Amino acid sequence: MSDMFALAMPWWEFILRAVVVYVVVLGMVRLSGKRALGQITPFDVLLIVLLGNAVQNALLGQDTSLAGGLLLAATLITLNYAVGWLATRSRRVERLVEGEPVLIARDGRLLDSVLRRELITSSDFDAAMRQQGCGGIEEVELALLETNGHITIVARRQDGQGPG
């Protein structure tokens, strides 16, 4: 019972490990692209589970104590809150953490090189058009890949329709 709260390393090392792993994994997630964040597939769930398992040893080292696990959980939750707090107060931090929307179509023309770079399939784009009431690419004035991975379509205005 006494081993349950006995730390295998100093408390500050848990915090340092959590900060390093959090920053590195956040960077990797940002580099993986917006699509990975916005469209969770079974493969993404598997990746999340395996990623958690992969960084477990980096976080805990040889420690298996309850106190170590709780300290890590508290540190990660605090880091997540702090990053969110900073992002709401600094445009620069927000851009660094969340990125910016990406133009993927304009004036009825799909930007194929951008779709490939952002890992968006034609069927993903077609589904977004259908969901937002566009029958075809010729009806699209503007399409953006938002920072959350969703595709926003702005339809071309028809003469005599829409705000003007």
mmCIF file of C-alpha atoms in Angstrom:
data_model
loop_
_atom_site.group_PDB
_atom_site.id
_atom_site.type_symbol
_atom_site.label_atom_id
_atom_site.label_comp_id
_atom_site.label_asym_id
_atom_site.label_seq_id
_atom_site.Cartn_x
_atom_site.Cartn_y
_atom_site.Cartn_z
ATOM 1 C CA MET A 1 0.000 0.000 0.000
ATOM 2 C CA SER A 2 2.816 2.431 0.761
ATOM 3 C CA ASP A 3 4.267 1.901 -2.774
ATOM 4 C CA MET A 4 1.041 3.202 -4.272
ATOM 5 C CA PHE A 5 2.077 6.812 -3.594
ATOM 6 C CA ALA A 6 5.877 6.424 -3.698
ATOM 7 C CA LEU A 7 7.318 8.194 -6.737
ATOM 8 C CA ALA A 8 10.164 6.499 -8.635
ATOM 9 C CA MET A 9 11.606 9.868 -9.675
ATOM 10 C CA PRO A 10 11.374 13.462 -8.443
ATOM 11 C CA TRP A 11 7.970 15.188 -8.909
ATOM 12 C CA TRP A 12 9.442 17.840 -11.182
ATOM 13 C CA GLU A 13 10.648 15.166 -13.626
ATOM 14 C CA PHE A 14 7.039 14.051 -14.163
ATOM 15 C CA ILE A 15 6.076 17.610 -15.000
ATOM 16 C CA LEU A 16 9.073 18.083 -17.312
ATOM 17 C CA ARG A 17 8.330 14.809 -19.108
ATOM 18 C CA ALA A 18 4.661 15.779 -19.501
ATOM 19 C CA VAL A 19 5.545 19.192 -20.932
ATOM 20 C CA VAL A 20 8.050 17.741 -23.411
ATOM 21 C CA VAL A 21 5.712 14.943 -24.562
ATOM 22 C CA TYR A 22 2.741 17.336 -24.810
ATOM 23 C CA VAL A 23 4.654 19.845 -26.943
ATOM 24 C CA VAL A 24 6.163 17.192 -29.223
ATOM 25 C CA VAL A 25 2.875 15.302 -29.729
ATOM 26 C CA LEU A 26 1.007 18.582 -30.315
ATOM 27 C CA GLY A 27 3.582 19.440 -32.987
ATOM 28 C CA MET A 28 3.183 16.023 -34.606
ATOM 29 C CA VAL A 29 -0.603 16.320 -34.620
ATOM 30 C CA ARG A 30 -0.384 19.793 -36.203
ATOM 31 C CA LEU A 31 1.998 18.482 -38.878
ATOM 32 C CA SER A 32 -0.341 15.584 -39.673
ATOM 33 C CA GLY A 33 -2.817 18.055 -41.186
ATOM 34 C CA LYS A 34 -6.317 19.348 -40.635
ATOM 35 C CA ARG A 35 -8.109 16.368 -42.114
ATOM 36 C CA ALA A 36 -6.781 14.126 -39.358
ATOM 37 C CA LEU A 37 -8.313 16.406 -36.749
ATOM 38 C CA GLY A 38 -11.693 16.932 -38.345
ATOM 39 C CA GLN A 39 -12.700 13.511 -39.619
ATOM 40 C CA ILE A 40 -12.279 10.725 -37.101
ATOM 41 C CA THR A 41 -12.192 7.325 -38.802
ATOM 42 C CA PRO A 42 -11.553 3.893 -37.271
ATOM 43 C CA PHE A 43 -7.920 4.289 -38.337
ATOM 44 C CA ASP A 44 -7.694 7.583 -36.433
ATOM 45 C CA VAL A 45 -9.114 5.960 -33.285
ATOM 46 C CA LEU A 46 -6.506 3.230 -33.586
ATOM 47 C CA LEU A 47 -3.796 5.862 -34.029
ATOM 48 C CA ILE A 48 -4.955 7.715 -30.899
ATOM 49 C CA VAL A 49 -4.889 4.532 -28.816
ATOM 50 C CA LEU A 50 -1.464 3.508 -30.114
ATOM 51 C CA LEU A 51 -0.104 7.024 -29.688
ATOM 52 C CA GLY A 52 -1.209 7.037 -26.054
ATOM 53 C CA ASN A 53 0.499 3.713 -25.506
ATOM 54 C CA ALA A 54 3.629 4.847 -27.344
ATOM 55 C CA VAL A 55 4.166 7.901 -25.139
ATOM 56 C CA GLN A 56 3.254 6.161 -21.885
ATOM 57 C CA ASN A 57 6.828 5.149 -21.059
ATOM 58 C CA ALA A 58 8.131 8.566 -22.030
ATOM 59 C CA LEU A 59 5.736 10.061 -19.500
ATOM 60 C CA LEU A 60 6.045 7.579 -16.649
ATOM 61 C CA GLY A 61 9.543 6.177 -17.027
ATOM 62 C CA GLN A 62 9.806 3.358 -14.476
ATOM 63 C CA ASP A 63 7.107 4.788 -12.225
ATOM 64 C CA THR A 64 3.865 2.848 -11.796
ATOM 65 C CA SER A 65 2.557 4.660 -8.733
ATOM 66 C CA LEU A 66 -0.915 6.141 -8.399
ATOM 67 C CA ALA A 67 0.619 9.442 -7.368
ATOM 68 C CA GLY A 68 2.777 9.562 -10.513
ATOM 69 C CA GLY A 69 -0.199 8.856 -12.775
ATOM 70 C CA LEU A 70 -2.335 11.485 -11.052
ATOM 71 C CA LEU A 71 0.484 14.044 -11.215
ATOM 72 C CA LEU A 72 0.855 13.389 -14.954
ATOM 73 C CA ALA A 73 -2.899 13.652 -15.539
ATOM 74 C CA ALA A 74 -3.042 16.940 -13.633
ATOM 75 C CA THR A 75 -0.043 18.277 -15.554
ATOM 76 C CA LEU A 76 -1.499 17.341 -18.961
ATOM 77 C CA ILE A 77 -4.908 18.821 -18.134
ATOM 78 C CA THR A 78 -3.244 22.012 -16.886
ATOM 79 C CA LEU A 79 -1.098 22.223 -20.034
ATOM 80 C CA ASN A 80 -4.151 21.749 -22.231
ATOM 81 C CA TYR A 81 -6.044 24.461 -20.346
ATOM 82 C CA ALA A 82 -3.034 26.815 -20.529
ATOM 83 C CA VAL A 83 -2.624 26.319 -24.286
ATOM 84 C CA GLY A 84 -6.350 26.976 -24.809
ATOM 85 C CA TRP A 85 -6.208 30.045 -22.583
ATOM 86 C CA LEU A 86 -3.177 31.407 -24.448
ATOM 87 C CA ALA A 87 -4.779 30.699 -27.845
ATOM 88 C CA THR A 88 -7.848 32.768 -26.915
ATOM 89 C CA ARG A 89 -5.655 35.707 -25.951
ATOM 90 C CA SER A 90 -2.986 35.642 -28.625
ATOM 91 C CA ARG A 91 -3.627 35.442 -32.367
ATOM 92 C CA ARG A 92 -0.051 34.248 -32.832
ATOM 93 C CA VAL A 93 -0.472 31.329 -30.405
ATOM 94 C CA GLU A 94 -3.860 30.512 -31.944
ATOM 95 C CA ARG A 95 -2.293 30.314 -35.430
ATOM 96 C CA LEU A 96 0.585 28.208 -34.103
ATOM 97 C CA VAL A 97 -1.688 25.710 -32.332
ATOM 98 C CA GLU A 98 -4.747 25.658 -34.597
ATOM 99 C CA GLY A 99 -3.449 26.855 -37.969
ATOM 100 C CA GLU A 100 -5.436 28.862 -40.487
ATOM 101 C CA PRO A 101 -8.176 27.974 -42.984
ATOM 102 C CA VAL A 102 -6.908 26.834 -46.393
ATOM 103 C CA LEU A 103 -8.524 27.768 -49.728
ATOM 104 C CA ILE A 104 -9.350 24.567 -51.631
ATOM 105 C CA ALA A 105 -11.688 25.863 -54.386
ATOM 106 C CA ARG A 106 -12.572 29.203 -55.943
ATOM 107 C CA ASP A 107 -14.895 30.328 -58.721
ATOM 108 C CA GLY A 108 -15.921 26.800 -59.701
ATOM 109 C CA ARG A 109 -12.326 25.497 -59.830
ATOM 110 C CA LEU A 110 -10.976 22.890 -57.457
ATOM 111 C CA LEU A 111 -7.353 23.407 -56.386
ATOM 112 C CA ASP A 112 -6.165 19.807 -56.841
ATOM 113 C CA SER A 113 -2.631 20.386 -55.546
ATOM 114 C CA VAL A 114 -4.025 21.846 -52.312
ATOM 115 C CA LEU A 115 -6.413 18.885 -51.922
ATOM 116 C CA ARG A 116 -3.481 16.471 -52.276
ATOM 117 C CA ARG A 117 -1.347 18.444 -49.826
ATOM 118 C CA GLU A 118 -4.185 18.528 -47.268
ATOM 119 C CA LEU A 119 -5.047 14.824 -47.841
ATOM 120 C CA ILE A 120 -8.621 15.498 -48.966
ATOM 121 C CA THR A 121 -10.109 13.023 -51.411
ATOM 122 C CA SER A 122 -12.506 14.001 -54.181
ATOM 123 C CA SER A 123 -15.218 12.018 -52.433
ATOM 124 C CA ASP A 124 -14.624 14.003 -49.207
ATOM 125 C CA PHE A 125 -15.060 17.238 -51.149
ATOM 126 C CA ASP A 126 -18.118 15.930 -53.017
ATOM 127 C CA ALA A 127 -19.725 14.920 -49.709
ATOM 128 C CA ALA A 128 -19.095 18.405 -48.301
ATOM 129 C CA MET A 129 -20.735 19.961 -51.374
ATOM 130 C CA ARG A 130 -23.789 17.705 -51.031
ATOM 131 C CA GLN A 131 -24.090 18.425 -47.301
ATOM 132 C CA GLN A 132 -24.072 22.147 -47.998
ATOM 133 C CA GLY A 133 -26.508 22.067 -50.915
ATOM 134 C CA CYS A 134 -24.148 22.430 -53.877
ATOM 135 C CA GLY A 135 -24.894 20.211 -56.843
ATOM 136 C CA GLY A 136 -21.501 20.577 -58.484
ATOM 137 C CA ILE A 137 -18.185 22.423 -58.447
ATOM 138 C CA GLU A 138 -19.555 25.016 -60.883
ATOM 139 C CA GLU A 139 -21.849 26.228 -58.059
ATOM 140 C CA VAL A 140 -18.927 26.860 -55.691
ATOM 141 C CA GLU A 141 -17.679 30.408 -55.264
ATOM 142 C CA LEU A 142 -15.310 29.532 -52.432
ATOM 143 C CA ALA A 143 -14.398 26.419 -50.446
ATOM 144 C CA LEU A 144 -12.235 26.448 -47.338
ATOM 145 C CA LEU A 145 -10.706 23.713 -45.253
ATOM 146 C CA GLU A 146 -11.320 25.057 -41.754
ATOM 147 C CA THR A 147 -8.868 24.669 -38.887
ATOM 148 C CA ASN A 148 -11.075 21.968 -37.364
ATOM 149 C CA GLY A 149 -10.900 19.852 -40.543
ATOM 150 C CA HIS A 150 -14.397 20.651 -41.841
ATOM 151 C CA ILE A 151 -14.964 21.957 -45.347
ATOM 152 C CA THR A 152 -17.002 25.154 -45.708
ATOM 153 C CA ILE A 153 -18.601 25.831 -49.092
ATOM 154 C CA VAL A 154 -19.782 29.289 -50.150
ATOM 155 C CA ALA A 155 -22.131 28.885 -53.117
ATOM 156 C CA ARG A 156 -22.208 31.326 -55.997
ATOM 157 C CA ARG A 157 -25.126 33.736 -55.772
ATOM 158 C CA GLN A 158 -27.747 33.323 -58.441
ATOM 159 C CA ASP A 159 -29.148 36.501 -60.042
ATOM 160 C CA GLY A 160 -31.979 37.819 -57.919
ATOM 161 C CA GLN A 161 -31.312 35.425 -55.041
ATOM 162 C CA GLY A 162 -29.476 35.760 -51.772
ATOM 163 C CA PRO A 163 -28.380 38.852 -49.883
ATOM 164 C CA GLY A 164 -27.386 41.692 -52.046
#
